[in-house]
Tab-separated table of C-alpha atoms in Angstrom:
chain	number	residue	atom	x	y	z
H	1	MET	CA	-18.596	5.509	3.102
H	2	ILE	CA	-14.701	5.518	2.452
H	3	THR	CA	-13.366	7.958	-0.323
H	4	ILE	CA	-9.826	8.237	-1.719
H	5	GLU	CA	-7.796	11.436	-1.322
H	6	GLU	CA	-4.792	11.343	-3.645
H	7	ILE	CA	-1.617	12.839	-2.274
H	8	PRO	CA	0.407	14.684	-4.998
H	9	ALA	CA	4.121	14.187	-5.292
H	10	GLU	CA	4.894	17.757	-3.777
H	11	ARG	CA	2.971	16.864	-0.587
H	12	ALA	CA	4.923	13.308	-0.309
H	13	SER	CA	6.746	14.698	2.793
H	14	GLU	CA	3.435	14.392	4.863
H	15	PHE	CA	2.952	10.846	3.879
H	16	TRP	CA	6.625	9.919	4.803
H	17	THR	CA	6.072	10.990	8.452
H	18	ILE	CA	2.864	9.044	8.848
H	19	GLN	CA	4.249	5.900	6.957
H	20	PHE	CA	7.558	5.808	8.931
H	21	GLN	CA	5.404	5.988	12.489
H	22	TYR	CA	3.101	3.311	10.965
H	23	LEU	CA	6.383	1.155	10.136
H	24	VAL	CA	7.767	1.576	13.642
H	25	ASP	CA	4.875	1.179	15.705
H	26	ASP	CA	3.728	-1.852	13.825
H	27	GLY	CA	6.958	-3.679	14.091
H	28	MET	CA	7.621	-3.621	10.318
H	29	LEU	CA	11.216	-1.992	10.939
H	30	GLU	CA	13.453	-4.526	13.052
H	31	THR	CA	16.776	-3.108	12.510
H	32	GLU	CA	18.390	0.356	12.543
H	33	GLU	CA	19.607	-0.350	8.975
H	34	GLU	CA	15.728	-0.568	7.840
H	35	ARG	CA	14.952	2.492	9.847
H	36	ALA	CA	17.619	4.547	8.239
H	37	TYR	CA	16.693	3.221	4.581
H	38	PHE	CA	12.979	4.022	4.995
H	39	SER	CA	13.833	7.303	6.496
H	40	GLY	CA	16.532	8.107	4.041
H	41	GLY	CA	16.512	10.290	0.766
H	42	GLU	CA	17.468	7.308	-1.448
H	43	TYR	CA	14.344	5.617	-0.795
H	44	ARG	CA	12.017	8.592	-0.714
H	45	GLY	CA	13.605	10.095	-3.590
H	46	HIS	CA	13.009	6.952	-5.794
H	47	VAL	CA	9.405	6.736	-4.657
H	48	GLU	CA	8.725	10.420	-5.454
H	49	ARG	CA	10.282	9.965	-9.158
H	50	LEU	CA	7.737	7.002	-9.564
H	51	MET	CA	4.970	9.323	-8.455
H	52	LEU	CA	5.960	11.441	-11.532
H	53	ARG	CA	6.427	8.844	-14.242
H	54	ASP	CA	3.884	8.332	-17.081
H	55	PRO	CA	2.334	5.670	-17.373
H	56	ASP	CA	2.655	3.537	-14.404
H	57	LYS	CA	2.477	6.257	-11.881
H	58	LEU	CA	2.726	5.290	-8.216
H	59	HIS	CA	0.073	6.529	-5.958
H	60	MET	CA	0.003	7.793	-2.310
H	61	VAL	CA	-3.675	7.994	-1.162
H	62	TYR	CA	-5.503	8.612	2.109
H	63	PHE	CA	-8.731	6.721	3.094
H	64	VAL	CA	-11.312	9.225	4.391
H	65	ARG	CA	-14.640	8.884	6.140
H	66	ASP	CA	-16.725	11.626	7.150
H	67	GLY	CA	-14.024	14.085	6.358
H	68	VAL	CA	-11.325	12.167	8.676
H	69	ARG	CA	-8.273	10.512	7.251
H	70	ILE	CA	-8.385	7.079	8.661
H	71	GLY	CA	-5.637	5.344	6.685
H	72	ALA	CA	-3.379	5.343	3.670
H	73	SER	CA	-2.104	3.305	0.936
H	74	MET	CA	0.831	3.250	-1.669
H	75	TYR	CA	0.505	1.445	-4.908
H	76	CYS	CA	1.052	1.200	-8.431
H	77	THR	CA	-1.057	0.060	-11.367
H	78	TYR	CA	0.923	-1.304	-14.531
H	79	GLN	CA	-1.250	0.001	-17.218
H	80	SER	CA	1.470	-0.297	-19.719
H	81	GLU	CA	1.580	-3.986	-18.778
H	82	ASP	CA	-1.273	-6.232	-17.850
H	83	GLY	CA	-3.207	-4.251	-15.237
H	84	LYS	CA	-1.379	-5.418	-12.326
H	85	CYS	CA	-1.883	-3.347	-9.082
H	86	LEU	CA	0.916	-3.754	-6.691
H	87	ILE	CA	-0.072	-2.599	-3.203
H	88	SER	CA	3.194	-1.721	-1.430
H	89	ASP	CA	1.540	-0.154	1.597
H	90	PHE	CA	-1.972	-0.217	3.124
H	91	TRP	CA	-2.850	0.449	6.600
H	92	VAL	CA	-5.537	1.794	8.778
H	93	PHE	CA	-4.699	4.171	11.612
H	94	PRO	CA	-4.608	2.323	14.980
H	95	GLU	CA	-7.621	4.389	16.356
H	96	TYR	CA	-9.841	3.190	13.275
H	97	ARG	CA	-9.200	-0.442	13.414
H	98	GLY	CA	-11.764	-2.989	13.643
H	99	GLY	CA	-13.500	-3.944	10.604
H	100	THR	CA	-12.496	-0.717	8.664
H	101	GLY	CA	-9.682	-2.296	6.635
H	102	HIS	CA	-12.352	-4.244	4.532
H	103	ALA	CA	-14.134	-0.941	3.741
H	104	CYS	CA	-10.915	0.612	2.834
H	105	PHE	CA	-9.807	-2.305	0.679
H	106	GLU	CA	-13.364	-1.980	-1.239
H	107	ALA	CA	-12.647	1.622	-1.766
H	108	LEU	CA	-9.233	1.084	-2.971
H	109	THR	CA	-10.407	-1.527	-5.485
H	110	ALA	CA	-13.119	0.631	-6.949
H	111	TYR	CA	-10.663	3.408	-7.409
H	112	THR	CA	-7.912	1.457	-8.850
H	113	LYS	CA	-10.284	-0.528	-11.251
H	114	ALA	CA	-11.456	2.868	-12.544
H	115	ASP	CA	-7.824	3.499	-13.313
H	116	GLY	CA	-6.997	0.234	-15.218
H	117	ALA	CA	-6.386	-2.336	-12.234
H	118	VAL	CA	-7.032	-5.955	-13.328
H	119	TYR	CA	-5.640	-7.760	-10.507
H	120	TYR	CA	-3.764	-7.295	-7.337
H	121	VAL	CA	-0.606	-8.190	-5.793
H	122	LEU	CA	1.274	-7.602	-2.669
H	123	ASN	CA	3.609	-8.989	0.054
H	124	TYR	CA	3.360	-9.390	3.833
H	125	SER	CA	5.543	-10.251	6.715
H	126	LYS	CA	3.101	-10.562	9.740
H	127	GLU	CA	0.597	-13.285	10.084
H	128	ASP	CA	-2.248	-10.993	11.078
H	129	SER	CA	-1.691	-9.196	7.774
H	130	HIS	CA	-1.738	-12.629	5.950
H	131	ARG	CA	-5.111	-13.267	7.615
H	132	PHE	CA	-6.426	-9.943	6.722
H	133	TRP	CA	-5.480	-10.279	3.219
H	134	LEU	CA	-6.891	-13.921	3.060
H	135	SER	CA	-10.278	-12.650	4.236
H	136	ASN	CA	-10.213	-10.043	1.202
H	137	GLY	CA	-10.031	-12.770	-1.197
H	138	PHE	CA	-6.137	-12.941	-1.759
H	139	ALA	CA	-4.417	-16.053	-2.246
H	140	ASP	CA	-0.775	-17.037	-1.319
H	141	ASP	CA	1.527	-16.819	-4.408
H	142	GLY	CA	4.970	-17.826	-3.451
H	143	VAL	CA	7.961	-15.642	-2.688
H	144	ASP	CA	9.748	-12.630	-4.522
H	145	GLU	CA	13.378	-12.357	-5.168
H	146	TYR	CA	13.916	-11.214	-1.655
H	147	GLY	CA	12.168	-13.970	0.096
H	148	SER	CA	9.276	-11.818	1.078
H	149	LYS	CA	5.956	-13.916	0.878
H	150	LEU	CA	3.534	-12.989	-1.982
H	151	MET	CA	-0.257	-12.951	-2.380
H	152	VAL	CA	-2.467	-12.205	-5.213
H	153	LYS	CA	-6.190	-11.468	-5.975
H	154	GLY	CA	-7.789	-11.646	-9.500
H	155	ARG	CA	-5.203	-13.273	-11.466
H	156	GLY	CA	-6.758	-16.544	-12.764
H	157	GLN	CA	-8.769	-16.863	-9.482
H	158	ILE	CA	-12.218	-18.307	-9.599
H	159	GLY	CA	-14.743	-15.697	-8.809
H	160	SER	CA	-12.248	-12.910	-9.196
């Protein structure tokens, strides 16, 4: 069974180290400019401020199995709007990959629905991520203002 462990704003620095390594190792940061932005104070300060707002607080969480952290996610449920849950980061640590991602997403879904999530949106850049999210019931949903490909689950989908 996968459980969720919240990371409070005052412990966000531990998330940053793990997130940056993930982004580098999985080839998500391709330029020095991207590396500088995601490791810099402007981005991190902005996210940490979002963790303190109410409503629509941004959450950083770990996925935990048998007392071991096996992955992490960052998301925001827009309770003041229509219950959209924007998943901005989601990953399983490399040594725990191979089927674990589906169980982590199920745990995240249960956790966020208890906090008001109605449907889910995210963007992706890699084809393996696209396949993973399709296998979790997401559908393609155009592109955002930056040209990133979007996916949705639950907003007007049959069986969602």
